[in-house]
Every structure is written in C-alpha cells, then in structure tokens.
GROMACS .gro file of C-alpha atoms in nm:
model
  397
    1MET     CA    1  -0.811  -1.234   0.999
    2THR     CA    2  -0.478  -1.402   1.001
    3LYS     CA    3  -0.354  -1.452   1.355
    4ALA     CA    4  -0.079  -1.256   1.502
    5ALA     CA    5   0.238  -1.443   1.588
    6GLU     CA    6   0.295  -1.508   1.945
    7GLU     CA    7   0.658  -1.418   1.979
    8ASN     CA    8   0.881  -1.558   2.252
    9GLN     CA    9   0.985  -1.291   2.498
   10THR     CA   10   1.356  -1.234   2.496
   11PRO     CA   11   1.559  -0.925   2.572
   12PRO     CA   12   1.535  -0.684   2.275
   13THR     CA   13   1.907  -0.609   2.307
   14GLN     CA   14   1.987  -0.961   2.200
   15GLU     CA   15   1.762  -1.002   1.894
   16LEU     CA   16   1.612  -0.785   1.629
   17PRO     CA   17   1.232  -0.754   1.618
   18GLY     CA   18   0.990  -0.909   1.389
   19SER     CA   19   0.632  -0.842   1.311
   20ALA     CA   20   0.302  -1.003   1.377
   21ASP     CA   21   0.110  -1.080   1.071
   22VAL     CA   22  -0.114  -0.785   1.084
   23GLY     CA   23  -0.024  -0.536   0.837
   24THR     CA   24   0.073  -0.576   0.507
   25PRO     CA   25   0.332  -0.399   0.371
   26ALA     CA   26   0.206  -0.504   0.048
   27PRO     CA   27  -0.110  -0.343  -0.068
   28GLY     CA   28  -0.399  -0.538   0.055
   29ALA     CA   29  -0.253  -0.772   0.315
   30PRO     CA   30  -0.463  -0.796   0.637
   31ALA     CA   31  -0.404  -0.495   0.860
   32THR     CA   32  -0.479  -0.633   1.203
   33ALA     CA   33  -0.473  -0.917   1.437
   34SER     CA   34  -0.374  -0.908   1.800
   35PRO     CA   35  -0.079  -0.669   1.783
   36GLY     CA   36   0.190  -0.670   2.035
   37THR     CA   37   0.408  -0.395   2.173
   38ALA     CA   38   0.762  -0.327   2.271
   39VAL     CA   39   0.659  -0.399   2.627
   40PRO     CA   40   0.642  -0.780   2.669
   41ALA     CA   41   0.366  -0.781   2.929
   42GLN     CA   42   0.127  -0.556   2.742
   43ARG     CA   43  -0.089  -0.586   2.433
   44LEU     CA   44  -0.223  -0.302   2.225
   45PRO     CA   45  -0.590  -0.297   2.126
   46ARG     CA   46  -0.691  -0.444   1.798
   47VAL     CA   47  -0.720  -0.202   1.507
   48GLU     CA   48  -0.937  -0.409   1.279
   49SER     CA   49  -1.087  -0.111   1.104
   50LEU     CA   50  -0.767  -0.065   0.919
   51THR     CA   51  -0.834  -0.387   0.731
   52GLY     CA   52  -1.170  -0.254   0.607
   53LEU     CA   53  -1.005   0.079   0.525
   54ARG     CA   54  -0.749  -0.108   0.312
   55TRP     CA   55  -1.023  -0.233   0.089
   56TRP     CA   56  -1.127   0.118   0.001
   57ALA     CA   57  -0.774   0.210  -0.088
   58ALA     CA   58  -0.752  -0.087  -0.322
   59PHE     CA   59  -1.089   0.004  -0.469
   60PHE     CA   60  -0.959   0.360  -0.542
   61VAL     CA   61  -0.662   0.211  -0.732
   62PHE     CA   62  -0.911  -0.006  -0.924
   63CYS     CA   63  -1.123   0.293  -1.020
   64HIS     CA   64  -0.812   0.460  -1.165
   65HIS     CA   65  -0.715   0.161  -1.372
   66MET     CA   66  -1.072   0.120  -1.502
   67THR     CA   67  -1.058   0.459  -1.671
   68GLN     CA   68  -0.838   0.280  -1.931
   69LEU     CA   69  -1.132   0.047  -2.016
   70ALA     CA   70  -1.445   0.241  -1.927
   71PRO     CA   71  -1.378   0.615  -1.881
   72LEU     CA   72  -1.613   0.812  -1.658
   73PRO     CA   73  -1.673   1.190  -1.671
   74ILE     CA   74  -1.457   1.222  -1.353
   75PHE     CA   75  -1.167   1.036  -1.501
   76ASP     CA   76  -0.927   1.336  -1.433
   77PHE     CA   77  -1.009   1.309  -1.064
   78LEU     CA   78  -0.984   0.923  -1.065
   79LYS     CA   79  -0.621   0.950  -1.163
   80TYR     CA   80  -0.562   1.016  -0.795
   81GLY     CA   81  -0.654   0.653  -0.744
   82THR     CA   82  -0.286   0.592  -0.781
   83SER     CA   83  -0.246   0.761  -0.443
   84GLY     CA   84  -0.387   0.441  -0.292
   85VAL     CA   85  -0.034   0.302  -0.297
   86THR     CA   86   0.075   0.593  -0.076
   87PHE     CA   87  -0.198   0.489   0.170
   88PHE     CA   88  -0.061   0.131   0.162
   89PHE     CA   89   0.297   0.256   0.236
   90VAL     CA   90   0.188   0.464   0.529
   91LEU     CA   91  -0.027   0.180   0.662
   92SER     CA   92   0.258  -0.062   0.621
   93GLY     CA   93   0.486   0.142   0.843
   94PHE     CA   94   0.214   0.200   1.096
   95VAL     CA   95   0.103  -0.166   1.130
   96LEU     CA   96   0.450  -0.320   1.136
   97THR     CA   97   0.547  -0.084   1.414
   98TRP     CA   98   0.220  -0.137   1.593
   99SER     CA   99   0.248  -0.513   1.589
  100THR     CA  100   0.617  -0.555   1.654
  101ARG     CA  101   0.721  -0.739   1.965
  102PRO     CA  102   1.077  -0.800   2.091
  103GLY     CA  103   1.222  -1.149   2.062
  104THR     CA  104   1.189  -1.237   1.702
  105LYS     CA  105   1.508  -1.285   1.516
  106ILE     CA  106   1.561  -1.084   1.204
  107ARG     CA  107   1.568  -1.400   0.989
  108THR     CA  108   1.230  -1.494   1.124
  109PHE     CA  109   1.096  -1.155   1.034
  110TYR     CA  110   1.222  -1.190   0.679
  111ARG     CA  111   1.084  -1.541   0.641
  112ARG     CA  112   0.744  -1.428   0.753
  113ARG     CA  113   0.745  -1.130   0.517
  114PHE     CA  114   0.851  -1.357   0.237
  115ALA     CA  115   0.560  -1.595   0.323
  116ARG     CA  116   0.322  -1.304   0.327
  117ILE     CA  117   0.382  -1.157  -0.014
  118VAL     CA  118   0.603  -1.362  -0.239
  119PRO     CA  119   0.402  -1.683  -0.320
  120LEU     CA  120   0.092  -1.500  -0.437
  121TYR     CA  121   0.302  -1.239  -0.617
  122LEU     CA  122   0.490  -1.499  -0.823
  123LEU     CA  123   0.166  -1.669  -0.924
  124THR     CA  124   0.004  -1.347  -1.036
  125LEU     CA  125   0.330  -1.265  -1.220
  126VAL     CA  126   0.288  -1.579  -1.431
  127ALA     CA  127  -0.073  -1.486  -1.500
  128ALA     CA  128   0.030  -1.130  -1.596
  129PHE     CA  129   0.290  -1.256  -1.839
  130PHE     CA  130   0.020  -1.402  -2.066
  131VAL     CA  131  -0.167  -1.071  -2.072
  132PHE     CA  132   0.110  -0.818  -2.092
  133TYR     CA  133   0.376  -0.991  -2.307
  134ARG     CA  134   0.398  -1.137  -2.658
  135ALA     CA  135   0.679  -1.245  -2.884
  136GLU     CA  136   0.533  -1.007  -3.137
  137PRO     CA  137   0.311  -0.746  -2.968
  138PRO     CA  138   0.002  -0.647  -3.167
  139ALA     CA  139  -0.020  -0.296  -3.308
  140GLY     CA  140  -0.237  -0.054  -3.125
  141MET     CA  141  -0.206  -0.226  -2.784
  142PRO     CA  142   0.085  -0.039  -2.608
  143TRP     CA  143   0.030  -0.219  -2.282
  144ILE     CA  144   0.149  -0.546  -2.448
  145LYS     CA  145   0.529  -0.555  -2.453
  146PRO     CA  146   0.791  -0.771  -2.625
  147ILE     CA  147   0.922  -1.053  -2.403
  148SER     CA  148   1.231  -0.950  -2.207
  149ILE     CA  149   1.396  -1.214  -1.994
  150SER     CA  150   1.596  -0.957  -1.799
  151VAL     CA  151   1.289  -0.753  -1.707
  152LEU     CA  152   1.099  -1.063  -1.599
  153VAL     CA  153   1.393  -1.186  -1.386
  154LEU     CA  154   1.418  -0.846  -1.217
  155SER     CA  155   1.046  -0.857  -1.156
  156ALA     CA  156   1.057  -1.206  -1.014
  157PHE     CA  157   1.328  -1.099  -0.762
  158LEU     CA  158   1.143  -0.768  -0.685
  159LEU     CA  159   1.427  -0.558  -0.805
  160HIS     CA  160   1.251  -0.378  -1.089
  161GLY     CA  161   1.132  -0.095  -0.862
  162TRP     CA  162   1.486   0.038  -0.848
  163SER     CA  163   1.476   0.149  -1.211
  164ASN     CA  164   1.308   0.463  -1.324
  165ASN     CA  165   1.273   0.330  -1.675
  166PRO     CA  166   0.896   0.263  -1.713
  167THR     CA  167   0.955  -0.053  -1.920
  168ILE     CA  168   1.140  -0.202  -1.625
  169LEU     CA  169   0.958  -0.034  -1.340
  170TYR     CA  170   0.618  -0.158  -1.461
  171GLY     CA  171   0.757  -0.486  -1.599
  172GLY     CA  172   0.607  -0.824  -1.525
  173ASN     CA  173   0.287  -0.758  -1.329
  174PRO     CA  174   0.256  -0.376  -1.358
  175ALA     CA  175   0.126  -0.366  -0.997
  176GLY     CA  176   0.437  -0.537  -0.875
  177TRP     CA  177   0.657  -0.231  -0.858
  178THR     CA  178   0.496  -0.151  -0.520
  179LEU     CA  179   0.609  -0.489  -0.391
  180SER     CA  180   0.964  -0.402  -0.490
  181VAL     CA  181   0.929  -0.094  -0.278
  182GLU     CA  182   0.782  -0.289   0.004
  183ALA     CA  183   1.071  -0.536  -0.004
  184PHE     CA  184   1.307  -0.242   0.057
  185PHE     CA  185   1.093  -0.132   0.349
  186TYR     CA  186   1.111  -0.483   0.495
  187ALA     CA  187   1.487  -0.492   0.455
  188TYR     CA  188   1.545  -0.192   0.675
  189PHE     CA  189   1.246  -0.206   0.912
  190PRO     CA  190   1.404  -0.414   1.184
  191PHE     CA  191   1.692  -0.168   1.210
  192VAL     CA  192   1.461   0.134   1.216
  193TRP     CA  193   1.250  -0.032   1.483
  194ARG     CA  194   1.554  -0.097   1.696
  195ALA     CA  195   1.667   0.260   1.655
  196THR     CA  196   1.325   0.409   1.744
  197GLN     CA  197   1.181   0.171   2.002
  198ARG     CA  198   1.263   0.406   2.287
  199LEU     CA  199   1.091   0.708   2.127
  200LYS     CA  200   0.782   0.847   2.289
  201VAL     CA  201   0.500   1.063   2.155
  202ALA     CA  202   0.714   1.366   2.076
  203GLY     CA  203   0.982   1.153   1.906
  204GLY     CA  204   0.727   0.983   1.687
  205LEU     CA  205   0.565   1.315   1.580
  206ILE     CA  206   0.910   1.469   1.518
  207LEU     CA  207   0.992   1.174   1.296
  208CYS     CA  208   0.673   1.236   1.096
  209ILE     CA  209   0.747   1.600   1.046
  210ALA     CA  210   1.114   1.548   0.970
  211VAL     CA  211   1.062   1.289   0.686
  212VAL     CA  212   0.793   1.506   0.525
  213VAL     CA  213   1.007   1.818   0.538
  214VAL     CA  214   1.319   1.646   0.409
  215SER     CA  215   1.130   1.472   0.127
  216GLY     CA  216   0.948   1.788   0.027
  217ALA     CA  217   1.273   1.985   0.027
  218TYR     CA  218   1.437   1.724  -0.196
  219ARG     CA  219   1.161   1.751  -0.454
  220LEU     CA  220   1.172   2.134  -0.461
  221ILE     CA  221   1.556   2.127  -0.492
  222LEU     CA  222   1.532   1.872  -0.769
  223PHE     CA  223   1.279   2.095  -0.956
  224HIS     CA  224   1.504   2.404  -0.934
  225TYR     CA  225   1.838   2.225  -0.994
  226PRO     CA  226   1.749   1.919  -1.213
  227LYS     CA  227   2.102   1.895  -1.358
  228ASP     CA  228   2.273   1.891  -1.021
  229VAL     CA  229   2.049   1.666  -0.818
  230PRO     CA  230   2.014   1.297  -0.893
  231ILE     CA  231   1.670   1.138  -0.927
  232LEU     CA  232   1.632   0.884  -0.653
  233PRO     CA  233   1.471   0.541  -0.720
  234GLN     CA  234   1.113   0.472  -0.614
  235PRO     CA  235   1.192   0.270  -0.296
  236VAL     CA  236   1.384   0.559  -0.153
  237LEU     CA  237   1.129   0.828  -0.261
  238HIS     CA  238   0.839   0.634  -0.110
  239SER     CA  239   1.017   0.576   0.223
  240VAL     CA  240   0.872   0.908   0.341
  241ALA     CA  241   0.528   0.738   0.363
  242PHE     CA  242   0.659   0.428   0.537
  243LEU     CA  243   0.860   0.627   0.789
  244PHE     CA  244   0.564   0.858   0.849
  245GLY     CA  245   0.356   0.553   0.932
  246ILE     CA  246   0.618   0.429   1.179
  247GLY     CA  247   0.619   0.776   1.350
  248LEU     CA  248   0.244   0.774   1.390
  249ALA     CA  249   0.243   0.424   1.537
  250ILE     CA  250   0.513   0.521   1.787
  251ALA     CA  251   0.319   0.829   1.900
  252LEU     CA  252  -0.013   0.639   1.932
  253ARG     CA  253   0.131   0.333   2.120
  254THR     CA  254   0.325   0.543   2.367
  255GLY     CA  255   0.035   0.738   2.506
  256TRP     CA  256  -0.100   0.984   2.246
  257LYS     CA  257  -0.483   0.971   2.253
  258PRO     CA  258  -0.618   1.210   1.993
  259ARG     CA  259  -1.000   1.227   1.967
  260ILE     CA  260  -1.036   1.296   1.599
  261PRO     CA  261  -1.388   1.223   1.463
  262VAL     CA  262  -1.352   0.973   1.182
  263TRP     CA  263  -1.604   1.151   0.976
  264PHE     CA  264  -1.391   1.466   0.998
  265ALA     CA  265  -1.080   1.268   0.896
  266PHE     CA  266  -1.262   1.138   0.589
  267LEU     CA  267  -1.377   1.488   0.514
  268VAL     CA  268  -1.024   1.630   0.540
  269THR     CA  269  -0.882   1.347   0.326
  270GLY     CA  270  -1.152   1.371   0.058
  271GLY     CA  271  -1.131   1.753   0.059
  272GLY     CA  272  -0.751   1.736   0.033
  273LEU     CA  273  -0.770   1.506  -0.267
  274PHE     CA  274  -1.023   1.735  -0.434
  275PHE     CA  275  -0.798   2.035  -0.364
  276LEU     CA  276  -0.498   1.860  -0.516
  277TRP     CA  277  -0.697   1.792  -0.826
  278TYR     CA  278  -0.839   2.142  -0.847
  279SER     CA  279  -0.503   2.308  -0.798
  280GLY     CA  280  -0.353   2.090  -1.070
  281ALA     CA  281  -0.643   2.153  -1.311
  282HIS     CA  282  -0.654   2.536  -1.237
  283PRO     CA  283  -0.302   2.632  -1.114
  284ALA     CA  284  -0.353   3.001  -1.191
  285GLN     CA  285  -0.648   3.017  -0.946
  286VAL     CA  286  -0.469   2.858  -0.650
  287PRO     CA  287  -0.166   3.025  -0.477
  288GLY     CA  288   0.120   2.781  -0.436
  289ALA     CA  289  -0.031   2.533  -0.674
  290VAL     CA  290   0.305   2.453  -0.842
  291THR     CA  291   0.465   2.384  -0.508
  292MET     CA  292   0.174   2.175  -0.399
  293GLY     CA  293   0.196   1.972  -0.720
  294LEU     CA  294   0.570   1.913  -0.669
  295CYS     CA  295   0.508   1.797  -0.315
  296GLN     CA  296   0.199   1.593  -0.389
  297LYS     CA  297   0.342   1.274  -0.239
  298GLU     CA  298   0.416   1.452   0.087
  299VAL     CA  299   0.064   1.604   0.094
  300LEU     CA  300  -0.095   1.261   0.031
  301THR     CA  301   0.130   1.106   0.304
  302PHE     CA  302  -0.008   1.361   0.552
  303LEU     CA  303  -0.373   1.315   0.442
  304TYR     CA  304  -0.366   0.935   0.453
  305GLY     CA  305  -0.168   0.933   0.775
  306PHE     CA  306  -0.434   1.164   0.933
  307LEU     CA  307  -0.703   0.921   0.826
  308ILE     CA  308  -0.517   0.616   0.958
  309LEU     CA  309  -0.456   0.791   1.286
  310ALA     CA  310  -0.814   0.883   1.335
  311VAL     CA  311  -0.937   0.531   1.258
  312ALA     CA  312  -0.680   0.359   1.474
  313ALA     CA  313  -0.743   0.596   1.767
  314ARG     CA  314  -1.115   0.519   1.752
  315ASP     CA  315  -1.048   0.146   1.764
  316MET     CA  316  -0.823   0.203   2.064
  317ARG     CA  317  -1.111   0.376   2.239
  318GLY     CA  318  -1.345   0.091   2.152
  319GLY     CA  319  -1.562   0.305   1.932
  320ARG     CA  320  -1.810   0.155   1.690
  321SER     CA  321  -1.695   0.116   1.334
  322LEU     CA  322  -1.856   0.007   1.012
  323LEU     CA  323  -1.504  -0.064   0.883
  324ARG     CA  324  -1.493  -0.358   1.124
  325SER     CA  325  -1.804  -0.519   0.972
  326LYS     CA  326  -1.749  -0.876   0.843
  327PRO     CA  327  -1.798  -0.789   0.471
  328LEU     CA  328  -1.544  -0.511   0.479
  329VAL     CA  329  -1.296  -0.715   0.684
  330ALA     CA  330  -1.327  -0.996   0.433
  331LEU     CA  331  -1.274  -0.759   0.144
  332GLY     CA  332  -0.974  -0.617   0.322
  333GLN     CA  333  -0.830  -0.967   0.360
  334TRP     CA  334  -0.872  -1.032  -0.010
  335SER     CA  335  -0.748  -0.690  -0.113
  336TYR     CA  336  -0.385  -0.793  -0.160
  337ALA     CA  337  -0.495  -1.052  -0.416
  338PHE     CA  338  -0.739  -0.801  -0.558
  339TYR     CA  339  -0.463  -0.548  -0.602
  340LEU     CA  340  -0.242  -0.794  -0.786
  341VAL     CA  341  -0.501  -0.935  -1.025
  342HIS     CA  342  -0.751  -0.665  -1.109
  343ALA     CA  343  -0.540  -0.489  -1.372
  344THR     CA  344  -0.444  -0.823  -1.535
  345ILE     CA  345  -0.821  -0.907  -1.565
  346MET     CA  346  -0.909  -0.558  -1.686
  347TYR     CA  347  -0.639  -0.551  -1.962
  348ALA     CA  348  -0.727  -0.907  -2.075
  349ILE     CA  349  -1.084  -0.780  -2.130
  350LYS     CA  350  -0.957  -0.473  -2.304
  351GLU     CA  351  -0.750  -0.674  -2.543
  352HIS     CA  352  -1.042  -0.885  -2.658
  353HIS     CA  353  -1.315  -0.615  -2.638
  354GLY     CA  354  -1.145  -0.278  -2.677
  355VAL     CA  355  -1.244   0.034  -2.490
  356ALA     CA  356  -1.598   0.007  -2.361
  357GLY     CA  357  -1.715   0.322  -2.534
  358PRO     CA  358  -1.715   0.702  -2.509
  359ILE     CA  359  -1.690   0.879  -2.176
  360GLY     CA  360  -2.009   0.849  -1.989
  361TRP     CA  361  -2.182   0.736  -1.664
  362SER     CA  362  -2.321   0.430  -1.847
  363ASN     CA  363  -1.971   0.285  -1.821
  364LEU     CA  364  -2.044   0.223  -1.452
  365THR     CA  365  -2.194  -0.109  -1.564
  366TRP     CA  366  -1.842  -0.210  -1.675
  367TYR     CA  367  -1.706  -0.108  -1.336
  368ALA     CA  368  -1.961  -0.330  -1.163
  369GLY     CA  369  -1.891  -0.627  -1.390
  370VAL     CA  370  -1.514  -0.618  -1.378
  371LEU     CA  371  -1.532  -0.561  -1.000
  372VAL     CA  372  -1.738  -0.875  -0.951
  373VAL     CA  373  -1.496  -1.089  -1.157
  374ALA     CA  374  -1.189  -0.936  -0.980
  375VAL     CA  375  -1.334  -0.986  -0.627
  376PHE     CA  376  -1.433  -1.345  -0.704
  377ALA     CA  377  -1.079  -1.418  -0.835
  378SER     CA  378  -0.936  -1.249  -0.522
  379TRP     CA  379  -1.143  -1.466  -0.294
  380LEU     CA  380  -1.027  -1.782  -0.474
  381LEU     CA  381  -0.665  -1.675  -0.458
  382TYR     CA  382  -0.689  -1.584  -0.091
  383LYS     CA  383  -0.864  -1.902   0.013
  384PHE     CA  384  -0.673  -2.160  -0.195
  385VAL     CA  385  -0.330  -1.995  -0.249
  386GLU     CA  386  -0.239  -1.695  -0.041
  387HIS     CA  387  -0.355  -1.790   0.304
  388PRO     CA  388  -0.273  -2.164   0.294
  389LEU     CA  389   0.083  -2.103   0.158
  390GLU     CA  390   0.145  -1.822   0.402
  391ARG     CA  391   0.055  -2.048   0.697
  392LYS     CA  392   0.274  -2.325   0.565
  393LEU     CA  393   0.586  -2.109   0.500
  394ARG     CA  394   0.571  -1.892   0.808
  395GLY     CA  395   0.721  -2.161   1.021
  396PRO     CA  396   0.672  -2.212   1.398
  397ARG     CA  397   0.568  -1.920   1.615
   0.00000   0.00000   0.00000
C-alpha cells in the first residue's frame, strides 16, 4: 500500500484540507492506508478491504470490454460492467473524506492528486494513440479514429469529459473520460469537505438521500421535458456518486456502526444488478421498469454505496476479510494501471486477430489470456512508473 500522508496539524479554519493517499479517485488507485480524521488526535481504523474490492470493480469493467473481442452467452448482462466506474466514483468520495485531515493546504492537495493520476494517465494516453488513431483509419474498424489534435489536447488536459460528443468524450485513451470526471471531483472536494466537516451521522445520511433524490428527479424531468431541460455534462451527472460516497464516510466516521453482513451486501448488490438487467430485458414484466431504467445510475450508486459501507464497517470492527489478502490488495494496487491499459491491449489484439469467434463459453480462454497480459502490464506500470513517479512528485509530507 502507498503510505498515508502525515499532515501537519493546523487549525482547519486557516487552511483547506487535503487527502491522504488512500483512495483513488481514479479507478484503481489504492483505497487505503492509515487514514486520518477531522479530529487531529484521532486516527480512523484502516479499511484495506476496499483496495481488494476495487480490483473486482476493475475486473467487472474488463469483462464488459472483452465482449467486444470474445463474446460470452451472458454478454447482455456483462454490459453492466460499465457500472464499475460508478463504484469507483462512490469509493472516491468515501475514501477522500475518510482520509482527510486538517492542515493540508489546497495547493498541496491538488499537487498530490496530480501526482496520483496524471503521470500514468499521460503515458497510457501515448500508448492508446497508436492503437486508436490513424491518419487513414482502416475500413471495418470503427474504434480506430482519424487523428484529431484538438481531441488529443482536450484528452491530455482532462477536459474531454465535459463534452457529450462520443468522439470527444471517448477520445484519446477511451478509459480516460472517467479521469476527466475525477479531476472535477478533485477541484471541488476541498470546498465540500470544509462545508461538511461538522456534519454528523444524520447529516451524512441526509446528504446521501438528497443527492440521489435530486439526481433521479433531474433524469425523470429530462425524460418528460427533453426540449426544455439541458443535458448536463458527465462530470456533473456523476457527482451524485461522489457526493454519496462523501455522505457515507461522514456518517461512518462520526459514530454510525451498522452491522451489515458482507455476504448480505454482496447478495443485495448482485441481486440488484440482475434485477436491473431483467427489468431492462423484460420491461413489460416489471412494474416501474422504465423509471428504474431512467434512474439506473442512482440505483447503482445506492447498491455500490451499500456494499462499500458494509465492507468498511467490517474493517472498522476488525472482522476477518479475504479482501485484505495480499494477492487481492496487490491487484487492487495495480488496478488503476489495469483500468487504463486493458482496453488498449484488447483492441490491439482485436485489430490484428479480429473477433475471437461466435458467442460461446469457449471464449473464456481469451478472457484468461488477455487478463494475464493486462495484469502483467499493470504490474510493470505500477512498479516502474506509477508508484515511483507518484512518490517523487508528491513532495514533502
């Protein structure tokens, strides 16, 4: 695990907070270290299981992307692998709030976030350019786009997520749009933290409910009045998940001690994902299926928030957890790199080999092969690029 920053203790009224290096805002960054609290003399328990849990979210995204190369009979369900990014956004808000300690200046917070995500992102952006761009894109390969300097510049500065044009939104490294969203979260997090640091359990839970209700209402109003309501950009739309995570962390760190069995939380999350799929595939058989489909992001935010809450609460109680095992923690540490490179590797293979074959379970061999290559590349990137550069750029504690 990367180590949490030991922040100097100064009055929170004088400086804006920063974050320990425990949760990544960006998909895949390590979720825990020794988190601090808003109370200088107290430390919160470690929540290392969230690092192992992060790996499974990245793996879910991987399974979705692999359907483009080696489709399985459950490819319709695997499309919900995209919801892994919602998990990352909830976790980002939770861990940043959990680990924040007073005394870190806002510029220090921004520098550390830059060190955490940007160096590796820029490197993988260069690699993605050679896979997803050509001066003359070949016919029959729609994922390869003509070179656009403006799109690449927007991607490099993490501004492409503000466009709803797919060519721009998924420009550069297609996975990078989530980093553009995260950059927006980072920009306003210190101010949200300062505004909410005095909230207790009730305030944190009210924040969770409020953001889900407001976001769901917006989606329903947009559906019924599409000509009168503007479509908000992705960073704003996904803020519901980030703010939900902040609310959960506030409630948990200020005294809420829910005893939710983790197996039950996994059951609820898995059952919720299945129900979302079933209601979308058979809307006539499920009352309220249309409304549920329109508010899918809000439903996913609740499901993943519930899972994160259960896992974090168990770690606080000191319960045993397979998610804290060394292999899963290591995979969790590498998962940011894994998230950024797996699609680039997969589409490079697809360009030279084509689709693996017809839909079938035999395609699982492709999943295994690409997974091994992507994990190995992720380990190399973490060990020799991501972690060393982050430590160098973070600056003094």
